[in-house]
Coordinates of C-alpha atoms in Angstrom, one line a residue:
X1 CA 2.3 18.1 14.1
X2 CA 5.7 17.6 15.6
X3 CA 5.6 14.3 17.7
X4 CA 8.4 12.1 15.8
X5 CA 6.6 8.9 16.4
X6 CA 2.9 9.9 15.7
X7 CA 2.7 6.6 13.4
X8 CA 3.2 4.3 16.5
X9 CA -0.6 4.2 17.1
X10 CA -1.8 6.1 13.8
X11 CA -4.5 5.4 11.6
X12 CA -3.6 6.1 8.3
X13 CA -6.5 6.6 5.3
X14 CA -5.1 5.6 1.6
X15 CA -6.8 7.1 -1.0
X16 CA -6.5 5.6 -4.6
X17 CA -6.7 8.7 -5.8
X18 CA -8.0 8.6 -9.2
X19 CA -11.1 6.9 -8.2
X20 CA -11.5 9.0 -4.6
X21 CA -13.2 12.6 -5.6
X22 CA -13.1 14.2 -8.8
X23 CA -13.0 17.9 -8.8
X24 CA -13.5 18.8 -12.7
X25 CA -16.1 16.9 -13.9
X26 CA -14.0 14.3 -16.5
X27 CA -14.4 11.0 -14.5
X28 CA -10.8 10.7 -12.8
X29 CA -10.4 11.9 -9.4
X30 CA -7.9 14.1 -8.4
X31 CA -6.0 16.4 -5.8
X32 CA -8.2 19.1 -5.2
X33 CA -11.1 16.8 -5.1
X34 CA -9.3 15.3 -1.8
X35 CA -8.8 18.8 -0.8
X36 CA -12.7 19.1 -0.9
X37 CA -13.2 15.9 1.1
X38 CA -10.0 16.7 3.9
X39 CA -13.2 17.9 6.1
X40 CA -14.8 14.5 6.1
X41 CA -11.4 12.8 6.9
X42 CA -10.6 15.2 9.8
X43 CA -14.5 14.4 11.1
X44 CA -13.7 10.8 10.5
X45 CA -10.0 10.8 13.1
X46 CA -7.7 10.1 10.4
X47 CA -4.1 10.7 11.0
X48 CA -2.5 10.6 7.9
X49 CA -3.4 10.1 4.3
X50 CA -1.5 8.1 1.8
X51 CA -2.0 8.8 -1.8
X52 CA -1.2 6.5 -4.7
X53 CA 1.0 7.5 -6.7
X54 CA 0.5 11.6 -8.1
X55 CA 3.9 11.8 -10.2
X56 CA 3.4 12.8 -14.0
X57 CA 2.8 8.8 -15.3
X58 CA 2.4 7.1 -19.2
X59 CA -0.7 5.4 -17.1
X60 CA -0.1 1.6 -18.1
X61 CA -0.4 1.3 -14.7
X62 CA -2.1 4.7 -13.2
X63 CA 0.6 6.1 -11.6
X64 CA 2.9 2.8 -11.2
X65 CA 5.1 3.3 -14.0
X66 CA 6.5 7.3 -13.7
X67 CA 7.8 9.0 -16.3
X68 CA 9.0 11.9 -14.0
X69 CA 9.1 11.6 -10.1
X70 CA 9.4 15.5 -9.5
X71 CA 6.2 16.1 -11.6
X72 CA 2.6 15.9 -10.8
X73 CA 0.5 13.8 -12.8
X74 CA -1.6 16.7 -15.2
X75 CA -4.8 14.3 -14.8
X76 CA -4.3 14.8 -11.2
X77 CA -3.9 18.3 -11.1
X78 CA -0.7 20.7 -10.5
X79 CA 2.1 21.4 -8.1
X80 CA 0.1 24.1 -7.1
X81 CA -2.9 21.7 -6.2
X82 CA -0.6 19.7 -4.3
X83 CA 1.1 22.6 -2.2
X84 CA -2.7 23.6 -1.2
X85 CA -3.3 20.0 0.0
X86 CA -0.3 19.4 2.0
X87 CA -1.7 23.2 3.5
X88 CA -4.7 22.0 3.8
X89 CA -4.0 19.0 5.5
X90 CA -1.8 20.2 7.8
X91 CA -4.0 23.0 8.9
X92 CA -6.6 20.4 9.7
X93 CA -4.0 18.0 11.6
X94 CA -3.7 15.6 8.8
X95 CA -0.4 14.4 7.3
X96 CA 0.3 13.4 3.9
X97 CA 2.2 10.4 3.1
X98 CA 3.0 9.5 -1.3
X99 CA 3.2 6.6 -2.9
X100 CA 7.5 6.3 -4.1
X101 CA 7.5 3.4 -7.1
X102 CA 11.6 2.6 -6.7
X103 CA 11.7 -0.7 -8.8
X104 CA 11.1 0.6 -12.3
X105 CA 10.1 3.6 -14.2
X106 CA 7.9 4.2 -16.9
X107 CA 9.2 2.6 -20.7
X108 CA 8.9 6.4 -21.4
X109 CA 10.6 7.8 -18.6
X110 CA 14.0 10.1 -19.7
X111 CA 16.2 7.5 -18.1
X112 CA 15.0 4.7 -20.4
X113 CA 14.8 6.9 -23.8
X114 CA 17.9 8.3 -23.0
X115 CA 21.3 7.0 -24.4
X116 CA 23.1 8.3 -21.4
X117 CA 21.2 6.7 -19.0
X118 CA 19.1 3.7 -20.8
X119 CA 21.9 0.5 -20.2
X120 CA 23.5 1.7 -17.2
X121 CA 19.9 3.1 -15.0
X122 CA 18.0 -0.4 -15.9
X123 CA 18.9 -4.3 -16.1
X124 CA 19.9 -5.6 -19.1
X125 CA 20.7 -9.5 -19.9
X126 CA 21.8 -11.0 -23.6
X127 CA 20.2 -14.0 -22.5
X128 CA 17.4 -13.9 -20.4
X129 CA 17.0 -16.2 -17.3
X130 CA 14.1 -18.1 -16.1
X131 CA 12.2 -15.1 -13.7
X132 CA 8.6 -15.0 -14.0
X133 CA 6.9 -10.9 -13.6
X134 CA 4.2 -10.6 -11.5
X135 CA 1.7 -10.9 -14.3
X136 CA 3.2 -14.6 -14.2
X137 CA 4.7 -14.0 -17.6
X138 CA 8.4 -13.8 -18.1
X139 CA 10.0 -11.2 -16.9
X140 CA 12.6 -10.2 -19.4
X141 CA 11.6 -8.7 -23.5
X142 CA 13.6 -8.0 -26.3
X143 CA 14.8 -4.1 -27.3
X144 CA 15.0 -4.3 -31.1
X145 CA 17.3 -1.1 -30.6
X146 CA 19.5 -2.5 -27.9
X147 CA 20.1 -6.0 -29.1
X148 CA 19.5 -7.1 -25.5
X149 CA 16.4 -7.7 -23.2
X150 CA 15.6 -5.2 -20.5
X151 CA 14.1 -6.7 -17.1
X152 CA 10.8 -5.6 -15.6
X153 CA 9.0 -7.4 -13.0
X154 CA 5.6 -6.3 -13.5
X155 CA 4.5 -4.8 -16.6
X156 CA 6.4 -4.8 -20.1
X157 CA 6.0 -0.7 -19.9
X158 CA 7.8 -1.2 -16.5
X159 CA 11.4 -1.6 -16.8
X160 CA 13.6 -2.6 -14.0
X161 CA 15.8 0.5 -12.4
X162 CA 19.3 -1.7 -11.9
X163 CA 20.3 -0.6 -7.8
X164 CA 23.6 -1.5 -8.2
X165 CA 24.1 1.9 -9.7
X166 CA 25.4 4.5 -7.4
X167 CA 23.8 7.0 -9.9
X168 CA 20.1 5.7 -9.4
X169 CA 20.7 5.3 -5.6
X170 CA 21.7 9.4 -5.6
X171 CA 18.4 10.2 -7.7
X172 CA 16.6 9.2 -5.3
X173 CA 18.3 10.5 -2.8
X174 CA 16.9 13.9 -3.9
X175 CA 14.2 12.4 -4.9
X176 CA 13.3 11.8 -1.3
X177 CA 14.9 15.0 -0.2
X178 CA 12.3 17.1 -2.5
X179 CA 9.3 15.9 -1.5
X180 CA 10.1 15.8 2.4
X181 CA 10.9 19.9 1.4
X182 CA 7.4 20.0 0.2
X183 CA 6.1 18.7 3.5
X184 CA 5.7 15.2 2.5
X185 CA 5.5 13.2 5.7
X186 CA 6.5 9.9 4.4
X187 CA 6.2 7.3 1.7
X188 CA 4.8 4.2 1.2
X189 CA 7.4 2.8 -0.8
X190 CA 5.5 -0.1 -3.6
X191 CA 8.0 -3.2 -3.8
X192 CA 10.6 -2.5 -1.2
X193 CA 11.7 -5.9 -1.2
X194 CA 12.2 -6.5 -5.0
X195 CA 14.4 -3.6 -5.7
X196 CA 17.7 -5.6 -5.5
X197 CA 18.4 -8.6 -8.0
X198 CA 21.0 -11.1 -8.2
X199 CA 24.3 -9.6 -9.3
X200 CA 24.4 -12.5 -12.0
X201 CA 21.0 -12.6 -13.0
X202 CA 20.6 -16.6 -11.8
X203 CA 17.9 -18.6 -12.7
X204 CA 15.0 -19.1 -9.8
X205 CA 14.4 -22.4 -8.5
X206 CA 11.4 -24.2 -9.3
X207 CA 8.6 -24.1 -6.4
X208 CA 7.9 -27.4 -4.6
X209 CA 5.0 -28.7 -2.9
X210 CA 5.1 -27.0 0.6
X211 CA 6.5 -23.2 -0.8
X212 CA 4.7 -20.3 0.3
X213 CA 1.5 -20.0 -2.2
X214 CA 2.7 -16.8 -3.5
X215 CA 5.4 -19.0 -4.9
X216 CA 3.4 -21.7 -6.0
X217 CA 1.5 -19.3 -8.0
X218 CA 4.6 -17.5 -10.2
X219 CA 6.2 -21.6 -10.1
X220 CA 9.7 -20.5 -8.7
X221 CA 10.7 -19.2 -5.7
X222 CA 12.0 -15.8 -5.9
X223 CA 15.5 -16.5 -4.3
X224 CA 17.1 -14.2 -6.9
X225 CA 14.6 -12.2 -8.0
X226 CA 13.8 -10.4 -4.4
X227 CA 14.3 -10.1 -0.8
X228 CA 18.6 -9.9 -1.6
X229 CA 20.3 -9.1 1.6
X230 CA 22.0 -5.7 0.2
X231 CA 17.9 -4.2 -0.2
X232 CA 18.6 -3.4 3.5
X233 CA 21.7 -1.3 3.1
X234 CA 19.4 0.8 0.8
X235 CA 16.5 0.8 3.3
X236 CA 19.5 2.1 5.7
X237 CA 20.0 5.2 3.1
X238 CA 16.5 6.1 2.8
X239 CA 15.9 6.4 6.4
X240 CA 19.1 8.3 6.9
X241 CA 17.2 10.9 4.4
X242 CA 14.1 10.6 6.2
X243 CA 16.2 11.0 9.5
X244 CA 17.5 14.3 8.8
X245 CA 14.1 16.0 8.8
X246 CA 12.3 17.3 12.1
X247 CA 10.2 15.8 12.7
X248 CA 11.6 12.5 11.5
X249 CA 10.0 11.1 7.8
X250 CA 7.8 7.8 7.9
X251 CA 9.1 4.8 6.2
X252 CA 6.5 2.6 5.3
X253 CA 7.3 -0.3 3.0
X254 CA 5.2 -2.3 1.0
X255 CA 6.9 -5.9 2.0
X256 CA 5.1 -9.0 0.0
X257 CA 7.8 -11.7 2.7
X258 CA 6.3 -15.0 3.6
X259 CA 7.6 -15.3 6.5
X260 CA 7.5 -13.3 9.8
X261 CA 11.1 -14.0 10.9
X262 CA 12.2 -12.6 7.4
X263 CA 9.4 -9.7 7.4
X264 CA 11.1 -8.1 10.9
X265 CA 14.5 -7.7 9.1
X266 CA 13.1 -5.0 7.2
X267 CA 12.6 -2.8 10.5
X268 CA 16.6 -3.1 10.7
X269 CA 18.1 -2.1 14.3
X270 CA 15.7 1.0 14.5
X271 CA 17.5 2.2 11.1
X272 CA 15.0 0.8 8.2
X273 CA 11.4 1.1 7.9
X274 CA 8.9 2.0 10.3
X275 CA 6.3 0.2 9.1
X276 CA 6.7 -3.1 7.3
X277 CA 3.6 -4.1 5.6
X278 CA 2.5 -7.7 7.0
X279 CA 0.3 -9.4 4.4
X280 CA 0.0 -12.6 5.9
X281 CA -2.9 -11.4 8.2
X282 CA -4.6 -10.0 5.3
X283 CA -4.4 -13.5 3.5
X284 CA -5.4 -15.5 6.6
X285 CA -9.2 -17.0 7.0
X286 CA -11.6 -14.8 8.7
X287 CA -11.6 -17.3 12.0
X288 CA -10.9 -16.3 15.5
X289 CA -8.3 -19.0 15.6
X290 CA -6.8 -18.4 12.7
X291 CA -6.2 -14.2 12.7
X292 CA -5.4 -14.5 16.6
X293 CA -2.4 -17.1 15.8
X294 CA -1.5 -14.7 12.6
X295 CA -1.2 -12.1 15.0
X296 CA 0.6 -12.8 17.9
X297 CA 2.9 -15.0 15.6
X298 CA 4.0 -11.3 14.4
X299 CA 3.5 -9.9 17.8
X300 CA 6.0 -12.3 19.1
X301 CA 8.6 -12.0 16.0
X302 CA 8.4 -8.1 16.7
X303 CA 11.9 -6.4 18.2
X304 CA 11.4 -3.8 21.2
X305 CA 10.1 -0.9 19.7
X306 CA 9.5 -2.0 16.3
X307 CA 5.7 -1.2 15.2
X308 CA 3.2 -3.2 13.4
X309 CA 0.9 -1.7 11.1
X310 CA -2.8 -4.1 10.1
X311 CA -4.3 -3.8 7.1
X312 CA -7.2 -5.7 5.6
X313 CA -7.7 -3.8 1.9
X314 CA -5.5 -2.6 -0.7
X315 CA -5.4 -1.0 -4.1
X316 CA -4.4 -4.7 -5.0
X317 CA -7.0 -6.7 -3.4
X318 CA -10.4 -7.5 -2.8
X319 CA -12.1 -5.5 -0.2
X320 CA -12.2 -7.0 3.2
X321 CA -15.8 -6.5 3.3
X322 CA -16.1 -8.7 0.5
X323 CA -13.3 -10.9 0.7
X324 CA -13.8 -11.8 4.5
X325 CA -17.4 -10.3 5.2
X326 CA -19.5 -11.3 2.6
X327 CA -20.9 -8.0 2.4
X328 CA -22.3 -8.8 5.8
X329 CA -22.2 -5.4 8.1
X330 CA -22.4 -7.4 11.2
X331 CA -19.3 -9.2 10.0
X332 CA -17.4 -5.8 8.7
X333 CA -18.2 -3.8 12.2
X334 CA -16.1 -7.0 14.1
X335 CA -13.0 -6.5 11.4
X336 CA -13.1 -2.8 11.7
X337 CA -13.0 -3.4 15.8
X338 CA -10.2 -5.6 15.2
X339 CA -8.1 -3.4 13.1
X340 CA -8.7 -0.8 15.1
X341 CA -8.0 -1.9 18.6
X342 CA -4.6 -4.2 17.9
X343 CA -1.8 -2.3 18.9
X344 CA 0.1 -0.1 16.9
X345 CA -0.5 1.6 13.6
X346 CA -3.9 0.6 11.2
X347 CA -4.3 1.3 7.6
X348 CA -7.8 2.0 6.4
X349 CA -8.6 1.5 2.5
X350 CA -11.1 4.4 1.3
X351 CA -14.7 2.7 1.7
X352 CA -13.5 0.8 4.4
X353 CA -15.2 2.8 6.8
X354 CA -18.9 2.7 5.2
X355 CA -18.4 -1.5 4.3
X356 CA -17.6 -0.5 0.5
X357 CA -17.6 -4.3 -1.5
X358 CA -15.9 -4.9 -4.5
X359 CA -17.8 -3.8 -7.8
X360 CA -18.1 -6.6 -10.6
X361 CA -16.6 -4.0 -13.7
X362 CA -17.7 -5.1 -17.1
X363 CA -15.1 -6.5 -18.9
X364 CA -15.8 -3.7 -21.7
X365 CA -15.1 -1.3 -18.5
X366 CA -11.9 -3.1 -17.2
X367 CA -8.6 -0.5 -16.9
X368 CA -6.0 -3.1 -15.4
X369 CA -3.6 -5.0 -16.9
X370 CA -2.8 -7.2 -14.2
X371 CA -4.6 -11.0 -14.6
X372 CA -6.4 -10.7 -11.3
X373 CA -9.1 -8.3 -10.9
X374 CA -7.8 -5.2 -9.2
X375 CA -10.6 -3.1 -11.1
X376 CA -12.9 -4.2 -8.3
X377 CA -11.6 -2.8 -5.4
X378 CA -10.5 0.3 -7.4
X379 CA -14.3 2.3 -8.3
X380 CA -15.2 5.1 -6.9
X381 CA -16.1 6.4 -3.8
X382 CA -20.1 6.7 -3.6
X383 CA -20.5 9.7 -1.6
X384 CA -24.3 10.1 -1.9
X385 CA -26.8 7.8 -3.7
X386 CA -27.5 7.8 -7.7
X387 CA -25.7 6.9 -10.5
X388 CA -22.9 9.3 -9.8
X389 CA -23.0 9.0 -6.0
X390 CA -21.3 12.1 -5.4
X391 CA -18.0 11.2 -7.1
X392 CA -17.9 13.4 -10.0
X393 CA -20.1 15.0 -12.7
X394 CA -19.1 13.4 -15.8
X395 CA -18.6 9.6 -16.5
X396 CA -16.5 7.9 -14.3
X397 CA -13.2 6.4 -14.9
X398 CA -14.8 2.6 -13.9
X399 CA -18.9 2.6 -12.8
X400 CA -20.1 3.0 -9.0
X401 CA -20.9 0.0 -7.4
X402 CA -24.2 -0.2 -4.9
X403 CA -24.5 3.4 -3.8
X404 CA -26.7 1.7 -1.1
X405 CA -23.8 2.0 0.8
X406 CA -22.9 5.7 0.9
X407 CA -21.0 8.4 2.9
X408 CA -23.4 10.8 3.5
X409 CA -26.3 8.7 4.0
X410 CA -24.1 6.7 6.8
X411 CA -23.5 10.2 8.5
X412 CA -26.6 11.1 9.4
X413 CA -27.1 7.7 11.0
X414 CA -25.8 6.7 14.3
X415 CA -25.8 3.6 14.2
X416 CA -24.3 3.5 11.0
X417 CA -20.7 1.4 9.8
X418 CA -19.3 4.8 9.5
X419 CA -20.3 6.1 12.5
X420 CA -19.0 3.1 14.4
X421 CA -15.6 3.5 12.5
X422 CA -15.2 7.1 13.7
X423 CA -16.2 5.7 17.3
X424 CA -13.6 3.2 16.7
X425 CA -11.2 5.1 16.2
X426 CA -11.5 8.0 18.5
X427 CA -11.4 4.8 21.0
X428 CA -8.1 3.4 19.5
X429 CA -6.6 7.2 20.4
X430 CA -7.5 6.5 23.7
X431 CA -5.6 2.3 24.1
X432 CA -2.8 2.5 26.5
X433 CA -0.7 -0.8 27.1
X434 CA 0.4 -3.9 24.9
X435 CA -1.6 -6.6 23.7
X436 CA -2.7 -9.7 26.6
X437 CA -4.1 -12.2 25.5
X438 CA -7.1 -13.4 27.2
X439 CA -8.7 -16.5 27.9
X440 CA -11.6 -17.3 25.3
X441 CA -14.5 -20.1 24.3
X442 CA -14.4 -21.2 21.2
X443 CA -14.7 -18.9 17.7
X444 CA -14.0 -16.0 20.6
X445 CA -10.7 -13.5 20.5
X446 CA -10.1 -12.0 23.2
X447 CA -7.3 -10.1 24.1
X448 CA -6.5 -6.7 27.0
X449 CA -5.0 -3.2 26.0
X450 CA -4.7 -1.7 29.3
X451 CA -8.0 -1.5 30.8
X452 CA -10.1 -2.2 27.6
X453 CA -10.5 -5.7 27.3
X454 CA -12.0 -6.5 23.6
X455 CA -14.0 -9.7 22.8
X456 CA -14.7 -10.4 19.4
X457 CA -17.2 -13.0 18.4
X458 CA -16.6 -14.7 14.6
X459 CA -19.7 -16.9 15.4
X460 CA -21.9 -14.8 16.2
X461 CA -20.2 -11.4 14.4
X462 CA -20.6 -9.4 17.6
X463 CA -17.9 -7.3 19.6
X464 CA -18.0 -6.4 23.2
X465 CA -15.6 -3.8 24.6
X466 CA -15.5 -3.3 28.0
X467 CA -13.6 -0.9 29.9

């Protein structure tokens, strides 16, 4: 597994790992039930999996708010279980990418209950400004203790790391450094762009008719709260880190940027990330006209030799095959061909491959904090049919959805969503050439990639490849 730029045209498989195979029987899935399942992924053509986060966590947000970053999780499993899975992995081709959370720790983390570290690691303000967190609450509360408020911009039990501290840009250094030792072949790094704030904390402006609706939802426009010009010269650091391994570390950068012309200046000159996140084309309508212009807008804004990377489904997000697809299978085949033949690298979301739709959790059932329902895309993976499907032995973190739709059920038939994933991508392996555009009817995209030309039909949900 030594080609330095294997991501160019990779397909790479996140698991959210507590909801993905459970091993022991209490409900929460964990790293040696992946280990159990790296079979499945290497019949499916994966070539790399990304994990959410596995670091030891206070669970506020599973995994999103560490409390050490050189730890694994104890729900998850041990060191041990994680040294057999990058083995494992890499035995079977597969490479192993993490989840790093740079923009706040845990509330419980050392850094935070420590005196040496707790004002000078994390942002502090006497008076708080006007920022708004993710949760569309403000973004600053009081510390009886310190007299002051601490930032976070997600969670209360998230507190803001403050990156104009040399000392927290050297942890992570090593942070970065011990986990490519372990064989780590790259990180996803959650809210790249957010890390840097305003040296003097100014207040946002308020968002006008016409912003961004990411903007128009939080009611300011985050010109101080994100995307600050000096994130790059940390983005510079990390790859520097990544740079010094052989084969090079992956860089892949979870980047929430409106705008395309912005989005590219997280690739750098060759020196940043190697895979900025563009969630525009997830957001866009599921309309020939409307995904073809999303993408060739970010084909066009590209450098030479920078890489895009197409996603549909997140962790965050309701499941393409909902969300676009309306659990039709017809519809889901036509996304997955999409995905799967644009040029450069594709992300899959576990349950992608069979058509997995988002699960309606009881609210008496709901683990998230967050004001949108992330619980839905989160439930297990229904490996077989029944009330388990597969997924454990006990009772399950959040409930199976339809087991209908099920792993081992789509394996044994050919004509199956699954089976036309792994076709997919075993034919994405072989896709030589950049993207041409081709001439098309209406609700048609067609485009060339060498001497496959792909048609895909939104009105009728049909794809023909020829070639």
């Amino acid at each position: 597994m030594g080609d330095p730029e294997w991501w160019q045209n990779a397909v790479i498989y996140q698991l959210y790992v507590r909801s993905f195979a459970d091993s022991d029987g209490d409900g929460v899935g964990d790293i040696s039930g992946i280990v159990s399942r790296l079979d499945y992924l290497s019949w499916l053509g994966v070539d790399a999996i990304w994990c959410t986060p596995v670091t030891a966590s206070s669970n506020h947000d599973h995994g999103y708010d560490v409390t050490h970053y050189r730890a694994i999780e104890p729900s998850l499993g041990t060191m041990e279980d994680f040294d057999r899975l990058i083995a494992e992995a890499e035995s079977r081709g597969i490479r192993v990418l993490l989840d790093l959370v740079p923009n706040h720790t845990s509330i419980d983390h050392p850094w935070f209950t420590s005196p040496r570290t707790r004002r000078s690691y994390y942002v502090w303000a006497d008076r708080p400004n006007n920022w708004v967190s993710s949760l569309h609450i403000p973004a600053w509360s009081y510390d009886e203790a310190e007299g002051s408020y601490y930032l976070h911009s997600y969670l209360p039990q998230q507190p803001d790391l403050n990156w104009w501290n040399d000392d927290v840009r050297a942890e992570f250094d090593d942070i970065l450094a011990f986990w490519f030792d372990k064989g780590v072949a790259g990180f996803r790094i959650d809210a790249c762009y957010v890390i840097l704030k305003d040296r003097q904390l100014r207040d946002n402006p308020v968002a006008r008719k016409g912003d961004h609706m990411w903007d128009l939802n939080r009611g300011q426009r985050p010109v101080h709260s994100a995307h600050q010009p000096e994130v790059h010269d940390v983005l510079r650091r990390w790859r520097a880190v990544a740079d010094r391994y052989d084969p090079p570390r992956l860089l892949m950068g979870a980047t929430w940027v409106p705008e395309p012309v912005d989005l590219v200046a997280y690739y750098g000159k060759g020196d940043e990330l190697q895979l900025p996140q563009y969630f525009q084309f997830l957001f866009s309508d599921f309309d020939a006209d409307a995904l073809r212009s999303c993408a060739e807008t970010w084909l066009e804004t590209l450098g030479p030799g920078d890489t895009p990377v197409w996603l549909a489904s997140n962790h965050d997000l309701s499941r393409f095959p909902t969300r676009w697809c309306d659990g039709d299978d017809r519809k889901t085949r036509l996304a997955l061909a999409m995905l799967l033949t644009l040029p450069g690298a594709c992300v899959l979301f576990q349950g992608d491959e069979i058509g997995m739709e988002d699960t309606v959790v009881p609210v008496a059932r709901l683990r998230d904090s967050a004001p949108w329902p992330r619980d839905a895309s989160r439930t297990p993976m229904p490996w077989q049919r029944g009330h388990l499907g597969g997924f454990t032995t006990g009772e399950p973190w959040l409930p199976l959805g339809d087991t209908e739709r099920n792993v081992a059920d789509q394996m044994a038939d050919p004509d199956s969503v699954l089976n036309e994933t792994r076709r997919l991508i075993a034919l994405k392996k072989r896709l030589t050439g950049p993207y041409r555009p081709l001439p098309a009817e209406d609700d048609h995209w067609r485009y060339r990639r060498g001497a496959v030309a792909v048609d895909l039909d939104f009105a009728g949900s049909a794809v023909c490849i020829d070639g």
